[in-house]
XYZ file of C-alpha atoms in Angstrom:
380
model
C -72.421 -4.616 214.791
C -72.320 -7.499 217.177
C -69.504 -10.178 217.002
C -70.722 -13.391 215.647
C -69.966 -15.140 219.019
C -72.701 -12.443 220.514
C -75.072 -13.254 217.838
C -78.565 -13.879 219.302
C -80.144 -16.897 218.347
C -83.163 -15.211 217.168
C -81.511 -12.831 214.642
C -83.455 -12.818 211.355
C -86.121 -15.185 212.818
C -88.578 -11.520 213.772
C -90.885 -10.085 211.483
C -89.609 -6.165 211.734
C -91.418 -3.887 213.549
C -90.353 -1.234 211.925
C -88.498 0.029 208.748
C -84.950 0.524 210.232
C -85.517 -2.603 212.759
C -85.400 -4.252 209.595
C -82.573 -2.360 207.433
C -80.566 -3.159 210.544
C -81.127 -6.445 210.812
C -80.545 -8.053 207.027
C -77.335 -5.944 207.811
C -76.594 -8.001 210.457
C -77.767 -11.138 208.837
C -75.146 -10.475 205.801
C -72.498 -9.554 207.658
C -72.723 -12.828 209.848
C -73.191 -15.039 207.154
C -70.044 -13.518 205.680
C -68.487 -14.153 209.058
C -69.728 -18.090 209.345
C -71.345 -17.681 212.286
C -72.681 -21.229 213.708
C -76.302 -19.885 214.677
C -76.633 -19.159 211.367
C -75.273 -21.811 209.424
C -76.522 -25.249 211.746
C -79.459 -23.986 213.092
C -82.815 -25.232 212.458
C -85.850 -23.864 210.987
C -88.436 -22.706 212.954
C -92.392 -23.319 212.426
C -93.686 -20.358 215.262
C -91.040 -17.924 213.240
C -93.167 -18.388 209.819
C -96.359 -18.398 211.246
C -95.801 -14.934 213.571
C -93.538 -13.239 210.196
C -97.297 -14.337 208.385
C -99.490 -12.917 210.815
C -97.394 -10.080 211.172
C -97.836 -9.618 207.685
C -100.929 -9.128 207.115
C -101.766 -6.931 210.003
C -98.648 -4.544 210.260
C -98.436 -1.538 208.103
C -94.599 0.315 207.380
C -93.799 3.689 206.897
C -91.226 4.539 204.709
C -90.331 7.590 206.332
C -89.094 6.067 209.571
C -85.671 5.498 208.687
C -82.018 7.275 209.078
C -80.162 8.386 206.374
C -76.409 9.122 207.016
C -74.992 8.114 203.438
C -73.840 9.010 200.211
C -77.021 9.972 197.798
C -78.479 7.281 196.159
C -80.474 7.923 192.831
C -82.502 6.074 190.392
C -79.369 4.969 188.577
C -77.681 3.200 191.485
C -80.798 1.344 191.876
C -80.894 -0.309 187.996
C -76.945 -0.820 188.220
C -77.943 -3.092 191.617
C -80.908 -4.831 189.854
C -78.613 -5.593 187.182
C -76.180 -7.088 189.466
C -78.946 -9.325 191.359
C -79.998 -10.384 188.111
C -76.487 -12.000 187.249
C -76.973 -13.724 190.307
C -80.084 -14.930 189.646
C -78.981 -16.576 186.662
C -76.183 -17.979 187.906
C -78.489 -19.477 190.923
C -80.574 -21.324 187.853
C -77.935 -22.809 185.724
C -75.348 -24.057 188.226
C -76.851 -24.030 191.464
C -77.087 -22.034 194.915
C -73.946 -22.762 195.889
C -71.991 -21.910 192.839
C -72.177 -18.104 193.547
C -73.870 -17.782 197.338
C -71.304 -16.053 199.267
C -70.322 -13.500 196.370
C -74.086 -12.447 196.373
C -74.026 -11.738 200.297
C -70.398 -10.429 199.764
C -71.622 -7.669 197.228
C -75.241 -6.873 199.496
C -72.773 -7.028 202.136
C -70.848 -3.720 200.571
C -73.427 -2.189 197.814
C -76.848 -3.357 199.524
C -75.323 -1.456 203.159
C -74.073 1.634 200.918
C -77.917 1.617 199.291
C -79.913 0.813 202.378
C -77.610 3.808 204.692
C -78.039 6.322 201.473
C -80.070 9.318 201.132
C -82.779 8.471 199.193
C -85.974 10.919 197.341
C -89.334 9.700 198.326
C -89.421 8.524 194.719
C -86.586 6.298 194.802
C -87.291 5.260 198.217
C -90.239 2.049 197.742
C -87.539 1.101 194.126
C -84.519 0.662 196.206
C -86.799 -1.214 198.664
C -88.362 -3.650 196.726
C -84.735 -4.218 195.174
C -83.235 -5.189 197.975
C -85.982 -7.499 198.957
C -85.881 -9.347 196.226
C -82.136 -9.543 196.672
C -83.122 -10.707 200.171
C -84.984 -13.337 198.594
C -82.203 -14.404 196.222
C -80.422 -14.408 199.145
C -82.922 -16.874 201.121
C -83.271 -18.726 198.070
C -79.452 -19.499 197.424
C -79.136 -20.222 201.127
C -82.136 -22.779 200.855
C -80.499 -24.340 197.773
C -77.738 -24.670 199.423
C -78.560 -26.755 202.282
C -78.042 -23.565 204.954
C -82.405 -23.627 206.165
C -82.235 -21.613 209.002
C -80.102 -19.051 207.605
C -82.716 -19.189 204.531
C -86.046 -18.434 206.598
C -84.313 -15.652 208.392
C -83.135 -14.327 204.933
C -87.131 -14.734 204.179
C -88.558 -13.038 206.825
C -86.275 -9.742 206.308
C -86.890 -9.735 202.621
C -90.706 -10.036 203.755
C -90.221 -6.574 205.603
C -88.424 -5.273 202.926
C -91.008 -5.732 200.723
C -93.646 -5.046 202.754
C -92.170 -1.006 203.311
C -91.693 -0.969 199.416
C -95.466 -1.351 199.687
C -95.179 -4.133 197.342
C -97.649 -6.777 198.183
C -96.939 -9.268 195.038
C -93.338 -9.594 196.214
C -94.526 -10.054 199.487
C -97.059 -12.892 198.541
C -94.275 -14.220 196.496
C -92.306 -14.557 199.376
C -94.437 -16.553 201.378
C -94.759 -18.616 198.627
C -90.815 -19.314 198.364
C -91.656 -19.467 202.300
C -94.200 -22.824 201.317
C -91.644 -24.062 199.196
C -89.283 -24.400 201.542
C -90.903 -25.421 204.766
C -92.593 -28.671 202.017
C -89.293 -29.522 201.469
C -88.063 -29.683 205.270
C -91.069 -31.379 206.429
C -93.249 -29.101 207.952
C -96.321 -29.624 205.402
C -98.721 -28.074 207.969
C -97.053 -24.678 207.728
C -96.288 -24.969 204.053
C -99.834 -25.193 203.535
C -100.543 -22.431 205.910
C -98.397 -20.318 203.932
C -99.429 -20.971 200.624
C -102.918 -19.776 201.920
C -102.076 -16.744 203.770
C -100.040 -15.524 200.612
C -102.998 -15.925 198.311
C -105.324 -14.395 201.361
C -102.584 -11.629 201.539
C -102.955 -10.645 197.781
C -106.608 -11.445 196.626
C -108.052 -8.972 194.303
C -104.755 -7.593 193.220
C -102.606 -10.722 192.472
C -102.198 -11.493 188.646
C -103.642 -14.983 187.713
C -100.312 -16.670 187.235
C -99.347 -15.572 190.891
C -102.565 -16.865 192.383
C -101.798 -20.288 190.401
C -98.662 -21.143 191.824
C -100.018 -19.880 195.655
C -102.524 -22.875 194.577
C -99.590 -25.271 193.367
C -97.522 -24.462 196.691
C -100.514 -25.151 198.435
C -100.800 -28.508 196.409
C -97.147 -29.904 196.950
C -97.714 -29.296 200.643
C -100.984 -31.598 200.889
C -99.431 -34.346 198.767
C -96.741 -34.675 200.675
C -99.583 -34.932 203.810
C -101.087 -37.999 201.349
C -104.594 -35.431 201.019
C -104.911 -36.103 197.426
C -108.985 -35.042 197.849
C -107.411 -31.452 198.868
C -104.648 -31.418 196.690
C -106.977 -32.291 193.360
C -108.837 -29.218 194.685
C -105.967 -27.099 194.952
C -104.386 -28.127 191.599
C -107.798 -27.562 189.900
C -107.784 -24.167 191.259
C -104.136 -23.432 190.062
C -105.279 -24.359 186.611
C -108.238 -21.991 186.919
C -106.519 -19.477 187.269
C -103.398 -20.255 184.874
C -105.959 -20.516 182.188
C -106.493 -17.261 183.187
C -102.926 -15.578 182.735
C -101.937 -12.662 180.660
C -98.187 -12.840 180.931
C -98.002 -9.319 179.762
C -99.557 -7.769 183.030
C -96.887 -10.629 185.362
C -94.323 -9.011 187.197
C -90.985 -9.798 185.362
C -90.185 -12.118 188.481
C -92.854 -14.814 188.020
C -92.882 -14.798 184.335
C -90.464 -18.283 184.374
C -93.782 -19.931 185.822
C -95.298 -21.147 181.904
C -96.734 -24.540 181.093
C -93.722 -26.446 181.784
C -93.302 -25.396 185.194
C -96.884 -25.882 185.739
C -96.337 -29.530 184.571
C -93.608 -29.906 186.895
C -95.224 -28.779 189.796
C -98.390 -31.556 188.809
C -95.537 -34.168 188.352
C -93.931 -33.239 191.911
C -97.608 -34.265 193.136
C -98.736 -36.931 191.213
C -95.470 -38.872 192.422
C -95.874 -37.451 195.815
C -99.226 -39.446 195.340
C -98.488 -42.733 194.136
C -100.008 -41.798 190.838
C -96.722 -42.761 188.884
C -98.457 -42.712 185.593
C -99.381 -39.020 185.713
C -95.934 -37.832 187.321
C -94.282 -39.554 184.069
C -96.656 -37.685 182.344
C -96.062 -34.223 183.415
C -92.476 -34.393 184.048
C -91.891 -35.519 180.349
C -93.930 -32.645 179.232
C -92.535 -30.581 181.322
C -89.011 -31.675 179.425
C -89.956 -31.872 176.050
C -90.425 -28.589 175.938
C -86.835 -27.300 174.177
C -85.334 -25.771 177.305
C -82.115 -24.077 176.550
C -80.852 -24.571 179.765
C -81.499 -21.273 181.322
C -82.952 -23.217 183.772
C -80.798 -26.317 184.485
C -81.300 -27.128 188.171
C -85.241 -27.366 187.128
C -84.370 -29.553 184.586
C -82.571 -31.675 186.791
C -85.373 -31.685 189.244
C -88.155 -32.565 186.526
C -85.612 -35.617 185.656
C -85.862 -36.760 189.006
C -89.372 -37.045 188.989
C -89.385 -38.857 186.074
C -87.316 -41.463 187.035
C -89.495 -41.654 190.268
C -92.380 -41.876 188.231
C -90.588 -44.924 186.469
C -89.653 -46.616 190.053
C -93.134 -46.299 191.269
C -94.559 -48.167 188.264
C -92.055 -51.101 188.920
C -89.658 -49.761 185.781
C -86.533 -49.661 188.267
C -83.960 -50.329 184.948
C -85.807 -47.173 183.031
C -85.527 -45.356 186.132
C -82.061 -45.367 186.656
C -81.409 -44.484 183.311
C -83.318 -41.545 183.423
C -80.759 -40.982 186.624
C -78.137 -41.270 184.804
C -79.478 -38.120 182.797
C -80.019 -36.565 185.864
C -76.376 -36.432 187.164
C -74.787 -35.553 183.449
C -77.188 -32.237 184.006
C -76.212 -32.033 187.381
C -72.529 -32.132 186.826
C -73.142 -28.308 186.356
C -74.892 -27.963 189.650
C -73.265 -27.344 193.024
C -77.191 -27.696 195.089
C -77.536 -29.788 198.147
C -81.650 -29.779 197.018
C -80.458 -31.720 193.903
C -77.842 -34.376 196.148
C -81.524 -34.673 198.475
C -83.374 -35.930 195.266
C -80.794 -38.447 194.810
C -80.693 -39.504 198.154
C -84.741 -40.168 198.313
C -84.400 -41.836 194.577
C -81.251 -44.058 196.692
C -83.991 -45.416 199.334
C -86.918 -46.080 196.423
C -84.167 -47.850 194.470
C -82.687 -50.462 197.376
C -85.821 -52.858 197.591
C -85.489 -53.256 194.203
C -82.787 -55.541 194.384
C -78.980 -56.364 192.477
C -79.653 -57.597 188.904
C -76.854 -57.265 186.709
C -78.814 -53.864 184.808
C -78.446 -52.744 188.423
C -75.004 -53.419 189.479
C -73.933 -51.305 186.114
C -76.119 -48.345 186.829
C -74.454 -47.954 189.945
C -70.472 -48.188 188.520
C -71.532 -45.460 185.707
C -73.389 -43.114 188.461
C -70.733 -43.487 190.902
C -68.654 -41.752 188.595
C -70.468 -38.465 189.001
C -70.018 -35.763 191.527
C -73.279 -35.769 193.096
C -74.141 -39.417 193.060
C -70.830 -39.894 195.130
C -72.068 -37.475 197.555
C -75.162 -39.396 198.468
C -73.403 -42.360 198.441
C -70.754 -40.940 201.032
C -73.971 -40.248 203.276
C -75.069 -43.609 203.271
């Protein structure tokens, strides 16, 4: 195990050449997250890194034979009791936010995930423990992302790409890229997002369930509204509904069963205001909420709030807007996300031109008295 001071720069940031390149490496990548190491945690991302992992993707071919096993046995049992365990995490990750529970998750792949990956495991077990641990690769990339940490993120997505791609599980993979697209949207590099988006849906055709091929179309989407393409993102969106209208949820995997009519409405919402089309954002974001959720899913909540109120902004409503706001922050007084303190801080630069009216000056007394509002207002 190399020191974090010897870490190279590129760790994580290589699509695997082969099985135990990759076991090694999201060993590595836990163990120096645990340790802090700077590469990790204030590096940047990197477009070439997404667009090789891609390419590498859909051209390279694992064996699962090609690995060592030293360890303990590990059975069929040891791999539900660590599914279990990722899916407490995952829960956690939705109602209170990547950061609430980030470094336990690498903490316990850090001890269980090493003691599964270094067992001694049947063929039959072999592509189950696999696919488990690249989908707790991708919780971890996904925590990581939520939490502000990008480059640490995309190499957390690339390994759980391998992982998943020596499970012989091409869903997760596609599903991967797709988390891939979200993220890259969301740090500016729409080119790539889009590129991503496509390759995933390239990746998968003719064995990807409808509701999987709709949100590789909505990924695609959010990317080219953020690029102002509304002509190709009307396309894209069209096609996502296609194929939603398609959907049996019974034949989903269990891990993209969350996307249902209300997430589809958020994702049009995220576009329309992305657009300048604030009549349709406030559209889809309120249907999006006024569908009863229970608050198994709080951070999208807060997100679908946000959009709202943009929606509101963008049609000259700026008092309506920042009382939607305020709704925002009581929901995220549960949420420790840096993604939610970013939708603040864009909803902070629509809101200045608007001016100091006395509806104003209050709104920003009662929001200053929230946790998240103070942070963007400490960035300022």
């Amino acid at each position: 195990m190399a020191s974090s001071a010897k870490l190279p720069l590129s760790l994580g940031l290589t699509y695997p050449e082969t099985l135990a390149e990759g076991m090694e490496t999201v060993v590595q990548l836990w163990q120096a997250d645990l340790d802090e190491a700077s590469v990790l945690l204030k590096g940047q991302v990197s477009g070439p890194a997404w667009n090789d992992a891609s390419l590498a993707w859909l051209l390279t071919t694992h064996s699962t034979g090609d690995e060592s096993a030293y360890g303990s046995r590990v059975g069929e049992a040891d791999v539900t009791r660590f599914r279990a365990t990722i899916d407490l995490f995952a829960q956690m990750d939705n109602r209170f936010g990547g950061q609430h529970a980030r470094k336990a998750l690498i903490q316990y792949l850090a001890t269980d995930g090493v003691r599964l990956l270094r067992g001694q495991v049947t063929d039959k077990t072999k592509r189950c423990l696999f696919s488990a641990v690249s989908e707790a690769t991708l919780l971890s990339a996904w925590m990581s992302y939520d939490s502000g940490l990008h480059s640490l993120a995309q190499r957390y997505f690339i390994q759980a790409l391998g992982l998943a791609q020596a499970a012989n599980d091409r869903l997760l993979a596609g599903s991967i890229l797709d988390a891939m697209s979200h993220q890259a949207t969301f740090v500016g590099r729409y080119r790539e997002a889009a590129n991503l988006a496509k390759v995933a849906r390239q990746g998968t055709a003719g064995v990807a369930p409808p509701t999987l091929t709709a949100h590789f179309h909505v990924m695609e989407a959010r990317a080219l509204a953020r690029l102002n393409d509304s002509a190709a993102c009307d396309r894209a969106l069209a096609e996502a509904v296609r194929e939603f209208e398609r959907r049996n949820p019974d034949d989903d995997p269990e891990w993209i069963r969350y996307f249902d009519d209300a997430e589809l409405a958020a994702e049009f919402g995220h576009c329309f205001r992305d657009l300048g089309r604030p009549a349709g954002a406030s559209q889809y974001a309120a249907q999006c909420l006024g569908t009863g959720n229970d608050g198994t899913y709080l951070r999208s909540d807060f997100f679908a709030t946000m959009v709202l109120a943009d929606a509101h902004l963008g049609a000259g409503e700026a008092e309506q807007a920042c009382r939607v706001v305020l709704d925002a922050l009581r929901l995220g007084e549960q949420l420790s996300s840096a993604r939610c303190a970013s939708y603040l801080r864009e909803f902070a630069v629509r809101l200045a031109p608007a001016g100091t009216s006395a509806a104003l000056k209050d709104f920003h007394e009662e929001a200053a008295q929230f946790a998240l509002w103070q942070q963007v207002a400490a960035a300022q």
